[in-house]
Short mmCIF file of C-alpha atoms and ligand atoms in Angstrom, two decimals:
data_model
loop_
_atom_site.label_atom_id
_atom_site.label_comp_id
_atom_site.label_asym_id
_atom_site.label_seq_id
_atom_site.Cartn_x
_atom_site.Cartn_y
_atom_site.Cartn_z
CA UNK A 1 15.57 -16.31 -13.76
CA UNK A 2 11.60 -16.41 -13.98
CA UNK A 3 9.55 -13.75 -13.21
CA UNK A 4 8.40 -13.15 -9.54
CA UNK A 5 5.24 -13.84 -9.11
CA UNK A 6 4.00 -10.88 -7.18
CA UNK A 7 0.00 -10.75 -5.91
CA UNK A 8 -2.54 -7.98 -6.27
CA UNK A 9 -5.31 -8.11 -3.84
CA UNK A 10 -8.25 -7.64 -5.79
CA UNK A 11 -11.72 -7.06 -3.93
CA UNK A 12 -12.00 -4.14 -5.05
CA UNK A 13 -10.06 -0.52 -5.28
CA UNK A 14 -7.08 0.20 -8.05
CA UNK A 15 -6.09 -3.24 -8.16
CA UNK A 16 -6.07 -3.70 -12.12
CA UNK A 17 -3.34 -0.70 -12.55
CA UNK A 18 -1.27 -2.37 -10.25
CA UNK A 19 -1.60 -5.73 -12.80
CA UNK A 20 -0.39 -3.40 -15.72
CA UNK A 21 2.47 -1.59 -14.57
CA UNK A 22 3.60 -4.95 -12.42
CA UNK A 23 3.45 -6.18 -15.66
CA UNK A 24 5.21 -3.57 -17.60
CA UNK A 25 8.00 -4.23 -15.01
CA UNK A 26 8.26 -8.26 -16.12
CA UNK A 27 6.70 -9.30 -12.94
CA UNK A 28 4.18 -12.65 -12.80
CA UNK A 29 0.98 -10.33 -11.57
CA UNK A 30 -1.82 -12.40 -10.19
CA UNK A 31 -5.32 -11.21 -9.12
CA UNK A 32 -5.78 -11.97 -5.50
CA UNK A 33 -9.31 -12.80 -4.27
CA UNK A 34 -9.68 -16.25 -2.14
CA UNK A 35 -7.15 -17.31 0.64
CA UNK A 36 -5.83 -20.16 -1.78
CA UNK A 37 -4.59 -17.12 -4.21
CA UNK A 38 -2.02 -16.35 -1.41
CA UNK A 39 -0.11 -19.32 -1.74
CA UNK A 40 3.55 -19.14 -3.54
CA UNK A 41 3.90 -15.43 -4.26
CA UNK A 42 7.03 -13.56 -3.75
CA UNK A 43 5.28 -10.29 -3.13
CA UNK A 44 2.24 -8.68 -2.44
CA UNK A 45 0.26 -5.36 -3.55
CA UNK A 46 -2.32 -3.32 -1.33
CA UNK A 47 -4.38 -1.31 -3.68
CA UNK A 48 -6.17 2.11 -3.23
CA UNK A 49 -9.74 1.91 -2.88
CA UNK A 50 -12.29 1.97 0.21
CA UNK A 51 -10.09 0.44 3.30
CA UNK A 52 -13.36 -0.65 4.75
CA UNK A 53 -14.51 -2.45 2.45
CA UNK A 54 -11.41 -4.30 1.81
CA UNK A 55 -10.98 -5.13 5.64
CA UNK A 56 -14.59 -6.27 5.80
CA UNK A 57 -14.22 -8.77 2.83
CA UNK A 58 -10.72 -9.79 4.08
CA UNK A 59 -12.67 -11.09 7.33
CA UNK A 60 -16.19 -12.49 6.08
CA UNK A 61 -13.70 -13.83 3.46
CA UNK A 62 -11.60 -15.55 5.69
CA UNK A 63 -8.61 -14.07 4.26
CA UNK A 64 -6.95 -11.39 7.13
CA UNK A 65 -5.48 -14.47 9.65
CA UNK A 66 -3.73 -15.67 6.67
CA UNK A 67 -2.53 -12.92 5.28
CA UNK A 68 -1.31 -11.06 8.33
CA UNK A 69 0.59 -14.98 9.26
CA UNK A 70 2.30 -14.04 5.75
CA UNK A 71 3.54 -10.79 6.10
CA UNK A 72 4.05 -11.30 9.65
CA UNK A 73 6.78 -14.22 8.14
CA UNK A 74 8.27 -11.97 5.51
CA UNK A 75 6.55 -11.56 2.82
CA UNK A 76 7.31 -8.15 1.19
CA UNK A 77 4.10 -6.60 0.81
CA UNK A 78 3.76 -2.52 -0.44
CA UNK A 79 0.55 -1.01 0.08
CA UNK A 80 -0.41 2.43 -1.35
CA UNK A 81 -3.15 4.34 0.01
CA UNK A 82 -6.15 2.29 1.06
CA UNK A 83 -3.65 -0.43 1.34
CA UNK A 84 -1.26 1.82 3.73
CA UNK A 85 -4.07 2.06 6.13
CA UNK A 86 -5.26 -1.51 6.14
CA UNK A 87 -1.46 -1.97 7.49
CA UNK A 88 -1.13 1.08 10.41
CA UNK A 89 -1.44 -0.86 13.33
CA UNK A 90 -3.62 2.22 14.73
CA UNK A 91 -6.22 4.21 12.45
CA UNK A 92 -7.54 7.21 13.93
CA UNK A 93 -10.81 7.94 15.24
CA UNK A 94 -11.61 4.21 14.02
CA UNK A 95 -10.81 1.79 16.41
CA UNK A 96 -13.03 -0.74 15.46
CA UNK A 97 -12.32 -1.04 11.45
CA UNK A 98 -10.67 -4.35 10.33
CA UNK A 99 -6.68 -4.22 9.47
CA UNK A 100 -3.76 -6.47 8.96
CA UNK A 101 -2.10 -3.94 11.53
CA UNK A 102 1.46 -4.79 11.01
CA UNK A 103 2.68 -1.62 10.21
CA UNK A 104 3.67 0.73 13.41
CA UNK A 105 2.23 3.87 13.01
CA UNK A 106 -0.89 6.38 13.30
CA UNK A 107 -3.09 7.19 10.38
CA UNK A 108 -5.36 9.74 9.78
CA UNK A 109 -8.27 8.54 6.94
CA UNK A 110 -9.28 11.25 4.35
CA UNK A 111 -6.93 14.01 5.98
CA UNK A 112 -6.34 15.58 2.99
CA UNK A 113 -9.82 16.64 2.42
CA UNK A 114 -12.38 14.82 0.05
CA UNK A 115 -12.17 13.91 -3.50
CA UNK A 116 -12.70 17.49 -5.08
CA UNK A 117 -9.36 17.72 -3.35
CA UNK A 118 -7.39 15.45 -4.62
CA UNK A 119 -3.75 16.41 -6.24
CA UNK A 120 -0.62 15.81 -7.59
CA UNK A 121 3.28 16.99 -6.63
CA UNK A 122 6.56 15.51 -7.81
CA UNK A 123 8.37 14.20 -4.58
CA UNK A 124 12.10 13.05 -4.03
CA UNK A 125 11.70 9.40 -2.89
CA UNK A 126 15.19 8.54 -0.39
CA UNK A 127 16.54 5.26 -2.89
CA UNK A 128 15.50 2.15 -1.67
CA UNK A 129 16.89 -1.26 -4.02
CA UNK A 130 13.95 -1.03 -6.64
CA UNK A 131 15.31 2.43 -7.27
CA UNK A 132 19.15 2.38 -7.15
CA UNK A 133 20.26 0.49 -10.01
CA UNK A 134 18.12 3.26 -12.33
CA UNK A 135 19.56 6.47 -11.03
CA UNK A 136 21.97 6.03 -8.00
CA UNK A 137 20.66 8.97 -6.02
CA UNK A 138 16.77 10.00 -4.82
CA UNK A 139 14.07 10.14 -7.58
CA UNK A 140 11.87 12.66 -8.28
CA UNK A 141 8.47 11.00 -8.92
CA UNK A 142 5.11 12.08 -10.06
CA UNK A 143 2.92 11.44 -7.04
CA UNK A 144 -1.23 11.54 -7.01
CA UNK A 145 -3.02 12.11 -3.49
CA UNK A 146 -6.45 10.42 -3.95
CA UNK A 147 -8.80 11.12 -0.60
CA UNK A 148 -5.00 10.13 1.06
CA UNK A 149 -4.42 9.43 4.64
CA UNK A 150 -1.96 11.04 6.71
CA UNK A 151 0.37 9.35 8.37
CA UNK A 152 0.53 11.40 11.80
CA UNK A 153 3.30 8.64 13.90
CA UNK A 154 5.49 6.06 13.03
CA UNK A 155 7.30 3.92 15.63
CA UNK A 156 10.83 3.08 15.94
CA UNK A 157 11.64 0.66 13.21
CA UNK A 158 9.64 2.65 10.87
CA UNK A 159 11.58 4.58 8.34
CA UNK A 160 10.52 7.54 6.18
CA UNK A 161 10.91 7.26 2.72
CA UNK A 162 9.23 11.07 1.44
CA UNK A 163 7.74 13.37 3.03
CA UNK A 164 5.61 16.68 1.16
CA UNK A 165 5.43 19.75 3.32
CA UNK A 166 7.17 17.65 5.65
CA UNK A 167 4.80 14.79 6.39
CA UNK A 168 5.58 11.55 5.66
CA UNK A 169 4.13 10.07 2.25
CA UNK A 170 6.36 6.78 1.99
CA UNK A 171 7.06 4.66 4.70
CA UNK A 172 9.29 1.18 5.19
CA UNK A 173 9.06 -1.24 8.19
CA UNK A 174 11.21 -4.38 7.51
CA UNK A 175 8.95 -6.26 4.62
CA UNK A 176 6.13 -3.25 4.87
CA UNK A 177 6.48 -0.41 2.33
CA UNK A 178 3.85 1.74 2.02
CA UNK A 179 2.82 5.14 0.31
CA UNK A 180 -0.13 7.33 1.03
CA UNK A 181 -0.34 8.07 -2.55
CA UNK A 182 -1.35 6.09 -6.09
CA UNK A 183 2.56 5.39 -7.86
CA UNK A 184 0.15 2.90 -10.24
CA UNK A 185 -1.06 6.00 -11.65
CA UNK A 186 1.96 7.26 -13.32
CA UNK A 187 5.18 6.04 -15.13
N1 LIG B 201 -10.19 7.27 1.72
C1 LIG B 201 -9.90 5.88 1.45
C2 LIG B 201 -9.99 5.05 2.71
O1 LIG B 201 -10.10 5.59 3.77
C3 LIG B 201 -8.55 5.73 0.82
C4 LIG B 201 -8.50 6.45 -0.52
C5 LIG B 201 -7.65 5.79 -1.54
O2 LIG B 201 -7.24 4.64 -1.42
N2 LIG B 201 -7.42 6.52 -2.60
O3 LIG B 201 -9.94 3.85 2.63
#
């Protein structure tokens, strides 16, 4: 079996730890910058960064139609942090910033205060099929909360993966998973 080839949209944010530890896991990681780099993959990553600037460049770029067609059609696509928000079909208090908006839920940018305030907790992640086959029962894992959003609804067919102090941290719609917080950081 060859390697999936799994996408990393790269206009900026995290994008180049997501290459390594794709890569660490045998997976075909590609750099995604031009609408023609979203042809043929069997995944696609969301990095952390600025959401705003990645929704701005998706448009002038000509990239969001496409990409929301694709994920609308299947494509698994996980998005962690700045990613999670690009997907929340409703960001708070900014009704006018470009999104895929696939994913059903209500995000809150920067709730967790600012940099400075960035940290770190080990979480028990419920075990989804990447998971299972390593340790049939939830994971802890080492989680890092960048300038995180806060996911503050989810609809229906939204499930909740983690929560920490009982808000949810990891989220799955169908094809959508997405975490507030930077798993390319750690093991
Ligand atoms: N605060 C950023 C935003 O709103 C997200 C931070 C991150 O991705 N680490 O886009």
């Amino acid at each position: 079996m060859s390697a999936p080839r799994i996408g990393v949209l790269a206009l900026q944010g995290a994008f180049r730890e997501h290459i390594r530890s794709l890569r660490r896991c045998g997976a075909d990681a590609v750099e995604i910058r031009t609408r023609e780099d979203l042809d043929g993959l069997s995944g696609l990553v969301l990095p952390g960064g600025e959401s705003t600037v990645m929704g701005k460049l998706l448009t002038e770029w000509d990239m969001m139609d496409r990409l929301r067609g694709l994920i609308r059609d299947g494509l698994p696509v996980f998005g962690t942090c700045a990613g999670l928000i690009l997907l929340c079909t409703d960001i708070i208090g900014h009704p006018g910033q470009p999104r895929i908006g696939l994913l059903d839920a209500s995000v809150r940018r920067n709730a967790f205060g600012r940099q400075v305030d960035s940290f770190t907790t080990d979480l028990e992640l419920s075990p989804f099929p990447a998971v299972r086959p390593l340790e049939d029962r939830a994971a802890p894992m080492r989680a890092v909360f960048i300038r995180a959003p806060l996911i503050e609804r989810t609809g229906t067919g939204v499930e909740v993966l983690a929560r920490v102090n009982g808000l949810p941290v990891a989220v799955r719609q169908r094809n959508i998973l997405a975490v507030s917080f930077h798993p390319e950081l750690t093991a």
